[in-house]
Short mmCIF file of C-alpha atoms in Angstrom, two decimals:
data_model
loop_
_atom_site.label_atom_id
_atom_site.label_comp_id
_atom_site.label_asym_id
_atom_site.label_seq_id
_atom_site.Cartn_x
_atom_site.Cartn_y
_atom_site.Cartn_z
CA GLY Z 1 -4.52 18.40 -7.42
CA ALA Z 2 -1.18 17.27 -8.10
CA GLY Z 3 -1.26 14.35 -5.45
CA VAL Z 4 -3.49 12.68 -3.19
CA SER Z 5 -4.43 14.63 -0.22
CA GLN Z 6 -5.14 13.32 3.08
CA SER Z 7 -6.34 14.94 6.26
CA PRO Z 8 -6.02 15.25 8.93
CA SER Z 9 -2.63 13.88 8.97
CA ASN Z 10 -2.54 13.09 12.84
CA LYS Z 11 -5.63 12.28 14.78
CA VAL Z 12 -5.61 11.70 18.49
CA THR Z 13 -8.73 10.62 20.08
CA GLU Z 14 -10.65 9.14 23.22
CA LYS Z 15 -12.07 5.66 23.00
CA GLY Z 16 -15.73 5.61 22.14
CA LYS Z 17 -15.58 8.88 20.06
CA ASP Z 18 -16.32 8.98 16.43
CA VAL Z 19 -13.60 10.11 13.86
CA GLU Z 20 -13.56 11.20 10.21
CA LEU Z 21 -10.63 10.85 7.79
CA ARG Z 22 -10.78 12.74 4.44
CA CYS Z 23 -9.00 11.99 1.23
CA ASP Z 24 -8.93 14.02 -2.01
CA PRO Z 25 -7.87 12.00 -4.76
CA ILE Z 26 -5.83 13.10 -8.20
CA SER Z 27 -8.41 14.96 -10.34
CA GLY Z 28 -9.76 12.50 -13.10
CA HIS Z 29 -8.86 9.32 -11.31
CA THR Z 30 -11.96 7.12 -11.22
CA ALA Z 31 -10.84 4.81 -8.36
CA LEU Z 32 -10.14 5.27 -4.93
CA TYR Z 33 -9.22 3.05 -2.28
CA TRP Z 34 -8.96 3.03 1.41
CA TYR Z 35 -6.11 0.66 3.24
CA ARG Z 36 -5.02 0.54 6.89
CA GLN Z 37 -1.40 0.12 7.78
CA SER Z 38 -0.91 -1.27 11.45
CA LEU Z 39 2.68 -2.08 13.03
CA GLY Z 40 3.85 -5.30 11.53
CA GLN Z 41 0.59 -6.01 9.77
CA GLY Z 42 1.24 -4.64 6.27
CA LEU Z 43 -1.34 -2.92 4.12
CA GLU Z 44 -4.99 -4.44 4.78
CA PHE Z 45 -7.66 -3.33 2.42
CA LEU Z 46 -10.52 -1.57 3.64
CA ILE Z 47 -12.99 -0.56 0.90
CA TYR Z 48 -12.62 0.44 -2.96
CA PHE Z 49 -14.71 2.65 -5.01
CA GLN Z 50 -14.99 2.59 -8.85
CA GLY Z 51 -16.72 5.31 -10.79
CA ASN Z 52 -20.59 4.97 -10.06
CA SER Z 53 -20.54 1.35 -9.18
CA ALA Z 54 -21.39 0.01 -5.76
CA PRO Z 55 -18.30 0.04 -3.51
CA ASP Z 56 -16.44 -3.03 -2.47
CA LYS Z 57 -16.68 -2.92 1.22
CA SER Z 58 -15.22 -6.39 1.85
CA GLY Z 59 -12.45 -5.17 3.74
CA LEU Z 60 -14.37 -3.05 5.97
CA PRO Z 61 -13.29 -4.55 9.86
CA SER Z 62 -16.54 -4.08 11.49
CA ASP Z 63 -19.91 -2.00 10.97
CA ARG Z 64 -18.23 0.77 12.99
CA PHE Z 65 -16.42 1.57 9.53
CA SER Z 66 -18.24 3.24 6.74
CA ALA Z 67 -16.90 5.36 4.00
CA GLU Z 68 -18.63 7.36 1.26
CA ARG Z 69 -17.47 9.26 -2.07
CA THR Z 70 -19.39 12.19 -2.69
CA GLY Z 71 -19.54 13.23 -6.61
CA GLY Z 72 -16.92 10.88 -7.58
CA SER Z 73 -14.33 12.75 -5.72
CA VAL Z 74 -13.68 13.34 -2.21
CA SER Z 75 -14.12 10.59 0.00
CA THR Z 76 -14.57 10.30 3.76
CA LEU Z 77 -13.86 7.16 5.93
CA THR Z 78 -15.79 7.52 9.30
CA ILE Z 79 -14.98 5.12 12.36
CA GLN Z 80 -17.85 5.41 14.72
CA ARG Z 81 -17.09 4.55 18.70
CA THR Z 82 -13.48 4.34 18.32
CA GLN Z 83 -11.36 1.59 19.95
CA GLN Z 84 -7.82 1.09 20.84
CA GLU Z 85 -7.24 -1.50 18.03
CA ASP Z 86 -8.27 0.96 15.49
CA SER Z 87 -4.98 2.82 15.90
CA ALA Z 88 -3.28 2.76 12.72
CA VAL Z 89 -2.29 4.68 9.60
CA TYR Z 90 -5.21 5.15 7.16
CA LEU Z 91 -4.03 5.44 3.71
CA CYS Z 92 -6.02 6.65 0.68
CA ALA Z 93 -4.88 5.70 -3.00
CA SER Z 94 -6.38 6.40 -6.32
CA SER Z 95 -5.96 5.42 -9.82
CA LEU Z 96 -6.73 6.20 -13.13
CA VAL Z 97 -8.65 3.13 -13.97
CA GLY Z 98 -9.95 0.53 -11.77
CA GLN Z 99 -9.01 -3.28 -11.19
CA GLY Z 100 -9.48 -5.59 -13.84
CA ALA Z 101 -7.84 -3.31 -16.19
CA GLY Z 102 -5.50 -6.12 -17.43
CA GLY Z 103 -3.55 -5.75 -14.06
CA ALA Z 104 -2.27 -2.48 -15.26
CA ASN Z 105 -3.40 -0.24 -12.47
CA VAL Z 106 -0.79 2.13 -10.73
CA LEU Z 107 -2.23 3.18 -7.28
CA THR Z 108 -0.89 6.77 -6.02
CA PHE Z 109 -1.06 6.93 -2.49
CA GLY Z 110 -1.28 9.84 0.12
CA ALA Z 111 0.85 10.62 3.03
CA GLY Z 112 -1.94 8.97 5.27
CA SER Z 113 -3.83 9.86 8.24
CA ARG Z 114 -2.29 8.69 11.64
CA LEU Z 115 -5.20 7.72 14.35
CA THR Z 116 -4.37 7.03 17.64
CA VAL Z 117 -7.24 5.95 19.92
CA LEU Z 118 -6.51 6.59 23.69
CA SER W 1 -3.35 -16.62 5.48
CA GLN W 2 -0.62 -14.09 3.88
CA GLU W 3 -1.10 -14.14 0.10
CA LEU W 4 1.99 -12.25 -0.23
CA GLU W 5 5.34 -13.29 1.79
CA GLN W 6 8.28 -11.00 1.73
CA SER W 7 11.64 -11.85 2.71
CA PRO W 8 13.44 -10.85 4.69
CA GLN W 9 11.23 -8.85 7.13
CA SER W 10 14.26 -6.42 7.78
CA LEU W 11 17.53 -5.92 6.07
CA ILE W 12 20.81 -3.79 7.25
CA VAL W 13 23.50 -3.31 4.63
CA GLN W 14 26.68 -1.42 4.42
CA GLU W 15 26.76 1.56 2.09
CA GLY W 16 27.95 0.38 -1.48
CA LYS W 17 26.63 -3.23 -0.95
CA ASN W 18 23.93 -5.06 -3.24
CA LEU W 19 21.02 -6.66 -1.80
CA THR W 20 17.77 -8.57 -2.63
CA ILE W 21 14.20 -8.40 -1.52
CA ASN W 22 11.93 -11.41 -2.42
CA CYS W 23 7.98 -11.35 -2.61
CA THR W 24 6.42 -14.76 -3.27
CA SER W 25 2.84 -15.59 -4.15
CA SER W 26 0.90 -19.02 -3.79
CA LYS W 27 -1.07 -17.75 -6.68
CA THR W 28 -0.60 -16.55 -10.37
CA LEU W 29 -0.04 -12.73 -10.33
CA TYR W 30 -1.92 -10.53 -12.96
CA GLY W 31 0.57 -7.79 -11.89
CA LEU W 32 3.25 -7.34 -9.37
CA TYR W 33 4.06 -3.76 -8.07
CA TRP W 34 6.77 -2.52 -5.91
CA TYR W 35 6.41 0.39 -3.66
CA LYS W 36 8.72 2.26 -1.22
CA GLN W 37 7.73 3.93 1.77
CA LYS W 38 9.50 6.26 3.99
CA TYR W 39 8.46 6.98 7.66
CA GLY W 40 5.48 9.22 7.88
CA GLU W 41 5.03 9.38 4.21
CA GLY W 42 2.74 7.37 1.70
CA LEU W 43 3.82 4.57 -0.59
CA ILE W 44 6.13 5.74 -3.76
CA PHE W 45 5.49 3.77 -6.94
CA LEU W 46 8.88 2.28 -8.20
CA MET W 47 7.92 -0.39 -10.91
CA MET W 48 5.15 -2.40 -12.24
CA LEU W 49 5.49 -6.09 -13.68
CA GLN W 50 3.36 -8.03 -15.85
CA LYS W 51 4.82 -10.58 -18.10
CA GLY W 52 6.60 -13.79 -16.60
CA GLY W 53 10.17 -13.26 -17.06
CA GLU W 54 10.08 -9.46 -17.10
CA GLU W 55 12.70 -7.33 -15.65
CA LYS W 56 12.74 -3.36 -15.46
CA SER W 57 15.37 -0.91 -13.96
CA HIS W 58 15.12 2.49 -12.65
CA GLU W 59 18.43 3.85 -11.62
CA LYS W 60 20.03 1.31 -9.18
CA ILE W 61 17.17 -0.64 -8.75
CA THR W 62 15.95 -3.89 -10.67
CA ALA W 63 12.82 -5.80 -10.37
CA LYS W 64 12.39 -9.07 -12.01
CA LEU W 65 9.02 -11.42 -12.16
CA ASP W 66 9.66 -15.00 -12.48
CA GLU W 67 8.36 -17.23 -15.64
CA LYS W 68 5.72 -18.61 -13.40
CA LYS W 69 4.54 -15.08 -12.35
CA GLN W 70 4.80 -16.22 -8.66
CA GLN W 71 7.81 -14.42 -7.25
CA SER W 72 9.50 -11.37 -7.72
CA SER W 73 12.78 -9.94 -6.56
CA LEU W 74 14.11 -6.44 -6.05
CA HIS W 75 17.53 -5.96 -6.45
CA ILE W 76 19.56 -2.72 -5.38
CA THR W 77 23.14 -2.45 -6.62
CA ALA W 78 25.53 -0.14 -4.65
CA SER W 79 22.98 0.85 -1.89
CA GLN W 80 23.06 4.59 -0.57
CA PRO W 81 21.68 5.93 2.52
CA SER W 82 18.82 7.33 0.18
CA HIS W 83 17.54 3.79 -0.49
CA ALA W 84 16.54 3.25 3.22
CA GLY W 85 12.89 2.46 3.80
CA ILE W 86 10.40 -0.16 3.65
CA TYR W 87 9.67 -1.84 0.51
CA LEU W 88 6.37 -3.08 -0.26
CA CYS W 89 5.28 -5.44 -3.06
CA GLY W 90 1.59 -5.34 -4.11
CA ALA W 91 -0.06 -7.88 -6.20
CA ALA W 92 -3.28 -8.06 -8.63
CA PHE W 93 -4.85 -11.19 -8.64
CA GLY W 94 -7.51 -10.36 -10.92
CA ASN W 95 -10.44 -8.05 -10.60
CA THR W 96 -9.76 -7.44 -6.99
CA PRO W 97 -7.90 -4.23 -5.12
CA LEU W 98 -4.23 -4.76 -4.95
CA VAL W 99 -2.98 -7.16 -1.80
CA PHE W 100 0.44 -6.03 -0.31
CA GLY W 101 3.04 -7.94 1.45
CA LYS W 102 4.09 -7.06 5.12
CA GLY W 103 7.05 -5.12 3.66
CA THR W 104 10.73 -5.50 3.88
CA ARG W 105 12.40 -2.72 6.24
CA LEU W 106 15.79 -1.60 4.72
CA SER W 107 18.57 0.30 6.64
CA VAL W 108 21.83 1.40 5.18
CA ILE W 109 24.64 2.35 7.31
CA ALA W 110 27.79 4.18 6.53
#
């Protein structure tokens, strides 16, 4: 597609429920990232997929969070047993090449999925 | 600890005035990226700097990376309401995903 698409744009859920957030990256982009943006906290890295390599999960805050990327394209971020502190905007980004490409790696972001846990 | 510090946290300027936003790192940067975000939207890429002393401009926005590659500044000349938003710097410290500062919220008043 022309840009990075994320769905849903808004999600309100009850504490303890599971949620799935979807990201459709730019066609041909090999790298895909998930970040979380909380009020006053800036962007927090969650997970990074690059080609067929094992994902970098170092930013996932707990084992309730998981993500997969099927066929090197669409990615789903799953949050199990949601807690109120999970409320945030979840941003997905993709890039043509991954990190380590000499620092020249422009990320294109989607509009985000705003999650509210009641 | 925050690897990238942005200052100021927020800024209110009168339309037509110039302003500067700073981004400071305690480590050498392999690449420095400036993004802009409007409410409810994703981040829009503005500029990327890689070389010490590098300076780039786009319309009325100029970004510089210092010689030591540890600080960058974003300067807006003759600010307009369209410049309002949150400006974030992101840094590459090597073979890791970009790290971002907490952002600077800019408001431009008539």
